[in-house]
mmCIF file of C-alpha atoms in Angstrom:
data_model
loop_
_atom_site.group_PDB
_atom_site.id
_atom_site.type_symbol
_atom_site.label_atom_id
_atom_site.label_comp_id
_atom_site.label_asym_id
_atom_site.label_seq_id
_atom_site.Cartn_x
_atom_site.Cartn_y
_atom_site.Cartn_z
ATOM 1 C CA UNK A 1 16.369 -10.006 10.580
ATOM 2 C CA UNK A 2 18.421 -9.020 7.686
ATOM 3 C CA UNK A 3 21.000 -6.564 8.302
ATOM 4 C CA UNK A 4 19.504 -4.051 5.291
ATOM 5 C CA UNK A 5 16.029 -4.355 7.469
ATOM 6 C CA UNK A 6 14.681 -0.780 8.322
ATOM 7 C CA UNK A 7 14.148 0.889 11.822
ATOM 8 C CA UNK A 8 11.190 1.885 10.435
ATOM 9 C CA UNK A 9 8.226 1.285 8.064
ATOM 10 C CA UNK A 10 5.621 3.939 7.529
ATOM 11 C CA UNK A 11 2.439 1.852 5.957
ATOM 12 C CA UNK A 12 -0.819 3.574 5.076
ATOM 13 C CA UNK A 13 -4.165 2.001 5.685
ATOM 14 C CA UNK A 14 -6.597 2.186 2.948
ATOM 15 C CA UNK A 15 -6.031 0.348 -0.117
ATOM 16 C CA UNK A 16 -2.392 -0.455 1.598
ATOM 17 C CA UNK A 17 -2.505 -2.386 4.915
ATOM 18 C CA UNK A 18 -6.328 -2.902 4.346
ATOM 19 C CA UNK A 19 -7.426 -5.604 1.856
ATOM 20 C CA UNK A 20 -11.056 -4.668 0.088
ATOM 21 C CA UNK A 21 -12.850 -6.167 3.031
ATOM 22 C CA UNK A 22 -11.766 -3.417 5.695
ATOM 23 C CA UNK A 23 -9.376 -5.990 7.637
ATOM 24 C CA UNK A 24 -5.630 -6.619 7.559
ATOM 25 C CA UNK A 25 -4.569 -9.932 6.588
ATOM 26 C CA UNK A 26 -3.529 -12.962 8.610
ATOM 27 C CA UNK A 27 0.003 -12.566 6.850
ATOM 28 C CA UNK A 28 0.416 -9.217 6.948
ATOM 29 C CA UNK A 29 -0.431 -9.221 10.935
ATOM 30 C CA UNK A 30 2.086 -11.828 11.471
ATOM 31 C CA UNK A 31 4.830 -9.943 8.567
ATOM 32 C CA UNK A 32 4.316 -6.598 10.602
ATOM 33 C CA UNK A 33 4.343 -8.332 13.946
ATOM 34 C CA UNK A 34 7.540 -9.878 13.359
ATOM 35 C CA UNK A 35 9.260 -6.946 12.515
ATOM 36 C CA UNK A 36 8.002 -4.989 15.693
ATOM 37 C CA UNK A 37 9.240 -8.001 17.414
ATOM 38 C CA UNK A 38 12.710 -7.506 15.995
ATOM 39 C CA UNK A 39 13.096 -4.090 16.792
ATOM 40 C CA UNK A 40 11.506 -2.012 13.629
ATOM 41 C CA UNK A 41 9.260 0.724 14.403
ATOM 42 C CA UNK A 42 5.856 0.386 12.338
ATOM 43 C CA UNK A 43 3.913 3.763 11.944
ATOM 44 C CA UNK A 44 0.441 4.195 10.189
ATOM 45 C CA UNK A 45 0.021 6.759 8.634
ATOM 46 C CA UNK A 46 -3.647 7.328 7.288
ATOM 47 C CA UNK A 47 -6.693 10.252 6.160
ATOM 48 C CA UNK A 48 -8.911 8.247 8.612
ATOM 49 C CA UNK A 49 -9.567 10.002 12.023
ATOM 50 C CA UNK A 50 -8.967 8.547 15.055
ATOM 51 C CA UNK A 51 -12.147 7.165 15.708
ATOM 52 C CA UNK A 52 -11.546 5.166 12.287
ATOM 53 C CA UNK A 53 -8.686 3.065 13.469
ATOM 54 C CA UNK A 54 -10.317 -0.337 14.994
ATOM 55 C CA UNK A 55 -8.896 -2.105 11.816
ATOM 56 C CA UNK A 56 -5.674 -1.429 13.114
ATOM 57 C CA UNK A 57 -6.661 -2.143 16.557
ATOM 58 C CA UNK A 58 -8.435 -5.453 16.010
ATOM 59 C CA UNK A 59 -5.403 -6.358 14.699
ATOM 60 C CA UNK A 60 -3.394 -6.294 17.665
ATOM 61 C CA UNK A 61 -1.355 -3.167 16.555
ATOM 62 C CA UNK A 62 -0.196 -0.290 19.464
ATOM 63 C CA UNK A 63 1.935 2.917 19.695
ATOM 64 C CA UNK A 64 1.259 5.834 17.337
ATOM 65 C CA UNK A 65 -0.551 6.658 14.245
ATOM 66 C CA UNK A 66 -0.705 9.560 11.802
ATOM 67 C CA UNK A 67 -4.216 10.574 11.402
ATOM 68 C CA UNK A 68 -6.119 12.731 9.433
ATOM 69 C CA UNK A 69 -2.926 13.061 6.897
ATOM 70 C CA UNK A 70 -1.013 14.853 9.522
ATOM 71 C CA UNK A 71 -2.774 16.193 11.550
ATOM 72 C CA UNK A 72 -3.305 14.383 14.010
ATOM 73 C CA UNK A 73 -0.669 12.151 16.033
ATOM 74 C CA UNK A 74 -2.810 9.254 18.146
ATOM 75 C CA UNK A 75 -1.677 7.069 20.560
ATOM 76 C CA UNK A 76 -3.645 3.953 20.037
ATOM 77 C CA UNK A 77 -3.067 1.992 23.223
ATOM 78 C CA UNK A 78 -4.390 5.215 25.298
ATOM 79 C CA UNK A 79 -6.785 6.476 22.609
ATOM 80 C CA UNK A 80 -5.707 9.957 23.132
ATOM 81 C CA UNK A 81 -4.552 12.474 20.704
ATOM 82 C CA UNK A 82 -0.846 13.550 21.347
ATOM 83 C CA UNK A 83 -0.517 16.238 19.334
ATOM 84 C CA UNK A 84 -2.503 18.205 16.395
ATOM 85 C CA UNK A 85 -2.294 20.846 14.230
ATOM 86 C CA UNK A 86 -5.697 22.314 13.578
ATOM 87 C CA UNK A 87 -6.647 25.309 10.844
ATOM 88 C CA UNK A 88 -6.544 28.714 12.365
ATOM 89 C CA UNK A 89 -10.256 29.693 12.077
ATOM 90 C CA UNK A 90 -10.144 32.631 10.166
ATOM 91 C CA UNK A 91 -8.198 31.043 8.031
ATOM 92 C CA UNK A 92 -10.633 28.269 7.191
ATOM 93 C CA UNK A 93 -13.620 30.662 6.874
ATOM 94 C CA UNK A 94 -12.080 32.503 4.143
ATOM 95 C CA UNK A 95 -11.255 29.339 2.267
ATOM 96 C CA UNK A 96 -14.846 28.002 3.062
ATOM 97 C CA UNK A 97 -16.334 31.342 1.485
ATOM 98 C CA UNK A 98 -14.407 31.115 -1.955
ATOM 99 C CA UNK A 99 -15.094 27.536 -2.135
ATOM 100 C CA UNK A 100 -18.874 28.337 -1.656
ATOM 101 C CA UNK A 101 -18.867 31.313 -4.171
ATOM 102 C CA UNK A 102 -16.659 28.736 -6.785
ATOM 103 C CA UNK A 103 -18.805 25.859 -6.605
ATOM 104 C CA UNK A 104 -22.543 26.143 -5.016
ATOM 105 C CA UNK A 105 -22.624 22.243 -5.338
ATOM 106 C CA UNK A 106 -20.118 21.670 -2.916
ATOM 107 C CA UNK A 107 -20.333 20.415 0.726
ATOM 108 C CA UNK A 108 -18.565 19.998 3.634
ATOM 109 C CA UNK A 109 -17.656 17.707 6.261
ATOM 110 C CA UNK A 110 -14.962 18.192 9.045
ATOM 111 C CA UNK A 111 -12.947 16.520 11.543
ATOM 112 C CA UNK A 112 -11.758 18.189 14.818
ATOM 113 C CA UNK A 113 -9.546 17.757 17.642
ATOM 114 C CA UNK A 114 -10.319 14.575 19.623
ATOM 115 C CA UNK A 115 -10.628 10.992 19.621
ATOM 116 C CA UNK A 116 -14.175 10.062 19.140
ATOM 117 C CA UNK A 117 -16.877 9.837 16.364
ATOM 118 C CA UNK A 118 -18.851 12.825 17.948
ATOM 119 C CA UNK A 119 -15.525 15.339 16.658
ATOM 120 C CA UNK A 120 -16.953 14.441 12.595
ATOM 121 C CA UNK A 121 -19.480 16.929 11.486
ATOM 122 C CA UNK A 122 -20.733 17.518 7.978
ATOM 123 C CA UNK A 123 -22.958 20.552 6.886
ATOM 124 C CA UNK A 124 -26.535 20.396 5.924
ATOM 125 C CA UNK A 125 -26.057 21.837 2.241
ATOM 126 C CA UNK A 126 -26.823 18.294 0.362
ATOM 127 C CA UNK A 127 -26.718 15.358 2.516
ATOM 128 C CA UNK A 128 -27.236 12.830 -0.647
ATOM 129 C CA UNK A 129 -23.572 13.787 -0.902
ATOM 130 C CA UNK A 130 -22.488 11.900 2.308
ATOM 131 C CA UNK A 131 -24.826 8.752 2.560
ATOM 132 C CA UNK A 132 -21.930 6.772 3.399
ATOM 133 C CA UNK A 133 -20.824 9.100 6.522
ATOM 134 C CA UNK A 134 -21.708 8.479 10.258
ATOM 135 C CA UNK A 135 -21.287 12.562 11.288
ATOM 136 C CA UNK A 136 -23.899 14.719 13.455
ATOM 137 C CA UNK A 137 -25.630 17.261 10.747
ATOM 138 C CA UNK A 138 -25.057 21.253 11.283
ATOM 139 C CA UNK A 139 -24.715 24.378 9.921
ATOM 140 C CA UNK A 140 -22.278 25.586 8.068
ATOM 141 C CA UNK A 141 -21.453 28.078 10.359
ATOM 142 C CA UNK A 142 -21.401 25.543 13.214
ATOM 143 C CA UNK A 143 -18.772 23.486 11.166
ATOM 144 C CA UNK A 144 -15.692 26.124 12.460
ATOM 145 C CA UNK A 145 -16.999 26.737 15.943
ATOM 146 C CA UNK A 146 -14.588 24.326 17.351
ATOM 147 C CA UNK A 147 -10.904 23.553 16.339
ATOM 148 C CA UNK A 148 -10.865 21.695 12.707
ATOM 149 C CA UNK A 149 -8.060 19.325 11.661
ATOM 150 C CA UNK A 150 -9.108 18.393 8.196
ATOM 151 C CA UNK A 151 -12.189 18.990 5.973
ATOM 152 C CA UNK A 152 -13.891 16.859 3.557
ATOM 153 C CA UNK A 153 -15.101 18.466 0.188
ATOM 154 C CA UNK A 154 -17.858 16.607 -1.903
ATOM 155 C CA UNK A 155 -19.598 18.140 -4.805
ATOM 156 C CA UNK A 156 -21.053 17.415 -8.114
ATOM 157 C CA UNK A 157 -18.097 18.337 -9.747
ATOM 158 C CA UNK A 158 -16.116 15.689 -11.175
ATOM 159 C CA UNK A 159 -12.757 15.232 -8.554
ATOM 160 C CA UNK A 160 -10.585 16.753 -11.227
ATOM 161 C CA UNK A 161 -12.244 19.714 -11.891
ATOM 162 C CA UNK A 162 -13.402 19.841 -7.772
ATOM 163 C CA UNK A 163 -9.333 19.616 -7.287
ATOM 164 C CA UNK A 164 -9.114 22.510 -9.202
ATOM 165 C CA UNK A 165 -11.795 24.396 -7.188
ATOM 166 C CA UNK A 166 -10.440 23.214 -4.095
ATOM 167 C CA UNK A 167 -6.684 24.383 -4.927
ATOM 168 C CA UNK A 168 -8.171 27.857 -5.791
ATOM 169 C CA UNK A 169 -9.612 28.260 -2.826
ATOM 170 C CA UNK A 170 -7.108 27.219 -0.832
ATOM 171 C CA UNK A 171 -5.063 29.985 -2.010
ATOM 172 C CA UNK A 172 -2.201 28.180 -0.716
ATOM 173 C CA UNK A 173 -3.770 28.375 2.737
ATOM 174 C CA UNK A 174 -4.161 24.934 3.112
ATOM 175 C CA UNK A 175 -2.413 21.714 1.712
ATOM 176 C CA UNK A 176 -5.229 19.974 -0.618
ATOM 177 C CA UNK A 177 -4.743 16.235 -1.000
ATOM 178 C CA UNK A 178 -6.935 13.147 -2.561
ATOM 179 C CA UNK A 179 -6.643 10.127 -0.993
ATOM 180 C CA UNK A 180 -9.607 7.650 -2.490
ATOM 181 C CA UNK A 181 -11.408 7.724 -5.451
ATOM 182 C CA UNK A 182 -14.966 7.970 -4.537
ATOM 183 C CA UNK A 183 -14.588 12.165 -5.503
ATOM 184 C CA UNK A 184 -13.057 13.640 -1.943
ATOM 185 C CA UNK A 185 -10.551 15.894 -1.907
ATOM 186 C CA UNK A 186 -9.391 17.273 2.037
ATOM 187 C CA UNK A 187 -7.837 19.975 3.270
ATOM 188 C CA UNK A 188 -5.038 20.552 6.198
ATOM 189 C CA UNK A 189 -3.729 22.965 7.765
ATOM 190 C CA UNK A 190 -0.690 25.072 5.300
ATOM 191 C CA UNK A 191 2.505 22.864 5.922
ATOM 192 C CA UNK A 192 0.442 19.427 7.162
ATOM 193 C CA UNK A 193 0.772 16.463 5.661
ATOM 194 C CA UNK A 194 1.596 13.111 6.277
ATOM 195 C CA UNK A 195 5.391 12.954 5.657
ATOM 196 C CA UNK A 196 5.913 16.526 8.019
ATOM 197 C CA UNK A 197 3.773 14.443 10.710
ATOM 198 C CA UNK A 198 6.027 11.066 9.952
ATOM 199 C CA UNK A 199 9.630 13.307 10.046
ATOM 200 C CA UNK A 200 8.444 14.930 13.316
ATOM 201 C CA UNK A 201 7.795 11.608 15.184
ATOM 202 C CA UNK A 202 11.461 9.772 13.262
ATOM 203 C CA UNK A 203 13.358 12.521 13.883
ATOM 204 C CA UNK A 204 12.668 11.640 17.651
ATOM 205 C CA UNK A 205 13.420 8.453 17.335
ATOM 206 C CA UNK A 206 16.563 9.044 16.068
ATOM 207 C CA UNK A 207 16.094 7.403 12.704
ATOM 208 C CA UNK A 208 17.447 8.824 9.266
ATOM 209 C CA UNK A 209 14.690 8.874 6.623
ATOM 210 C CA UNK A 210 17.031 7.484 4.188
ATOM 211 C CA UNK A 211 16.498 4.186 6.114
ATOM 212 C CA UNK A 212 12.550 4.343 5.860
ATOM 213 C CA UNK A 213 10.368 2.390 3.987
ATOM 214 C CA UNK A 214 6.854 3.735 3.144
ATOM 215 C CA UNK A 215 3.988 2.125 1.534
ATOM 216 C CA UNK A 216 1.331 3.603 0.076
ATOM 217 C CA UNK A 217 -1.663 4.001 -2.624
ATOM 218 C CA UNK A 218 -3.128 7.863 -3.695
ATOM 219 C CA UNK A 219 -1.716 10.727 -3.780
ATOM 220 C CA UNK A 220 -2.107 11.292 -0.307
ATOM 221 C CA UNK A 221 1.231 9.360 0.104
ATOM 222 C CA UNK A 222 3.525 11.292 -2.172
ATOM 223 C CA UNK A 223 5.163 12.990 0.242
ATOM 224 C CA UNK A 224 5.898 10.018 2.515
ATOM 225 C CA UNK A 225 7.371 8.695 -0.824
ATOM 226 C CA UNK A 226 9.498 12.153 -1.140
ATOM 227 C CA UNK A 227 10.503 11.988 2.470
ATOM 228 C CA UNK A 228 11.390 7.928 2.523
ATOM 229 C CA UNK A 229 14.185 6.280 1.592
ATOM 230 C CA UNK A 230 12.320 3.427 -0.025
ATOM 231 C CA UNK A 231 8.692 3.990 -1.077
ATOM 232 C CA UNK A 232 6.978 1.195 -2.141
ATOM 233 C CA UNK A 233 3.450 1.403 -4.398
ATOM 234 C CA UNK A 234 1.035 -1.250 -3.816
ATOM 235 C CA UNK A 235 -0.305 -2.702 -7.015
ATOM 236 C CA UNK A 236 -3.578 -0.770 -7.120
ATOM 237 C CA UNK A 237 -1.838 2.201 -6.799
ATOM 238 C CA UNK A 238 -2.558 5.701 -8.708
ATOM 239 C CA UNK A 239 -0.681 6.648 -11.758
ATOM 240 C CA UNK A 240 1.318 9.307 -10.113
ATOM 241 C CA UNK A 241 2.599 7.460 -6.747
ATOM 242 C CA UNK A 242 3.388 4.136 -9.095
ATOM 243 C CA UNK A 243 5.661 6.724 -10.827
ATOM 244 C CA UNK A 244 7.313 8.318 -7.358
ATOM 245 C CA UNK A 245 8.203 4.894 -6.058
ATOM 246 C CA UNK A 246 11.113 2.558 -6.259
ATOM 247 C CA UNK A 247 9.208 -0.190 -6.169
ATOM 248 C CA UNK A 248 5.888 -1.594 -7.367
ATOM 249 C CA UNK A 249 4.534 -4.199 -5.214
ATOM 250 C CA UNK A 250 1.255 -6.493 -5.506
ATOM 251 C CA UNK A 251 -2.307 -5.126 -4.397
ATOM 252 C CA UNK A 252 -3.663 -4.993 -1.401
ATOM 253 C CA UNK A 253 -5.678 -7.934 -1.935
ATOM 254 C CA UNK A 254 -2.719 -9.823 -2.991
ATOM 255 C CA UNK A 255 -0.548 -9.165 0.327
ATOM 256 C CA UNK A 256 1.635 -6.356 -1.194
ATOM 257 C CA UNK A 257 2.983 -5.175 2.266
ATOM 258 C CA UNK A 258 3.725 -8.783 3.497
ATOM 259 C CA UNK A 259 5.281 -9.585 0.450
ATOM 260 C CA UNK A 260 7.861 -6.689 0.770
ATOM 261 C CA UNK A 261 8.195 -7.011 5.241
ATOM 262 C CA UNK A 262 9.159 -10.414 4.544
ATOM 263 C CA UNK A 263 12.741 -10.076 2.646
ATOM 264 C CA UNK A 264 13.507 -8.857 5.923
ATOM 265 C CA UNK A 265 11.560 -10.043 8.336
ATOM 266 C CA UNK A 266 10.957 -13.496 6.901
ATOM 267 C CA UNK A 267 8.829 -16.750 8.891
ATOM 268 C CA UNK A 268 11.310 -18.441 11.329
ATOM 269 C CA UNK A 269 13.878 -15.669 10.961
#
């Protein structure tokens, strides 16, 4: 281990860890392995719910995630949520009323408190929308009638101008975020986002975020790349966190976060 290597590295998942087929590499496993085996603490830190996370499972990876861009801390050797910080409901209704009055186009999908696929719901407004999601169907009104950690917003808008929408609903009320480009935009909870979730969990640790290394893709990640010490954009990465970072590495089909892990973590070391 070199004696610049981090105590931690906070790595997102999509577009990041992931290559284009949904798995992690052979040499990123063994790159992120090796530093857990030296001491480093690796943390995930994703938009994907818990039930999500077998990628990072099948991989042979334990301890904690960050979920749901915040709000959600998982423990993925007990599958259990260990802590979350859902949307106060009255909260979210008002913000789901301007949205509807804004843009009639858009729908909605949530993701509550818990573990499994049965806490993803998406409304019944235009279901086209969400071919690619596995949720139960339900009213609108059913979306808030348990705790919500995050909701999806889809519409025929294009994402810029549905960004827009969604910020002007929020009213500041929620933190808005994009992290793909297939025309989502979320919402958490005011104040949650990944890097609050990520300083939480290293403050207790003890570690300094000065020492942290972060890697990430969308705009999702620019406040892990505010927080960190060294953010690092993958190759694919969008305009704005290529331009936060302090260092551009190769995509995520081209082993950008083994390529980095191994300077100080490197085969044999």
């Amino acid at each position: 281990m070199s004696p610049a290597a981090p105590p931690l590295i906070v790595c997102d998942v999509d577009g990041t860890l992931l290559g284009s087929d949904g798995r992690v590499s052979p040499r990123t496993t063994d790159a992120i392995q090796r530093a857990v085996a030296a001491g480093c603490r690796v943390l995930f830190a994703t938009g994907r719910p818990p039930w999500w996370l077998d990628p990072i499972t099948d991989a042979g990876f334990s301890g904690v995630a960050v979920c749901t861009n915040g709000s959600i801390v998982f423990d993925l050797d007990a599958r259990a949520v260990i802590a979350s910080t859902p949307f106060k409901t009255d909260v979210l209704v008002s913000i789901i009323g301007r949205l509807a009055a804004a843009d009639p186009s858009a729908s909605l999908a949530v993701h509550r408190v818990g573990a499994g696929a049965e806490c993803g719901r998406v409304d019944d407004h235009d279901l086209g929308l969400w071919s690619d999601a596995d949720f139960s169907v339900c009213s609108r009104a059913e979306l808030v009638s348990e705790p919500v950690v995050k909701v999806l917003v889809r519409s025929h808008l294009d994402v810029g101008s549905l960004v827009d929408v969604v910020s002007d609903a929020a009213a500041g009320a929620a933190e808005v975020s994009v992290s793909s480009d297939f025309g989502l935009v979320e919402l958490m909870a005011a104040g949650v986002d990944k890097a609050a979730a990520v300083h939480a969990l290293a403050s207790s640790w003890g570690i300094d975020a000065r020492t942290a290394v972060a890697f990430g893709d969308m705009p999702n990640d620019l406040g892990l790349f505010s927080w960190a010490g060294h953010p690092v954009a993958m190759g694919n990465a969008h305009d704005d966190v290529r331009a936060a970072a302090m260092e551009i590495t190769t995509g995520n089909d081209d082993e950008g976060v083994a390529r980095v892990v191994e300077r100080w973590f490197p085969l044999g070391a």
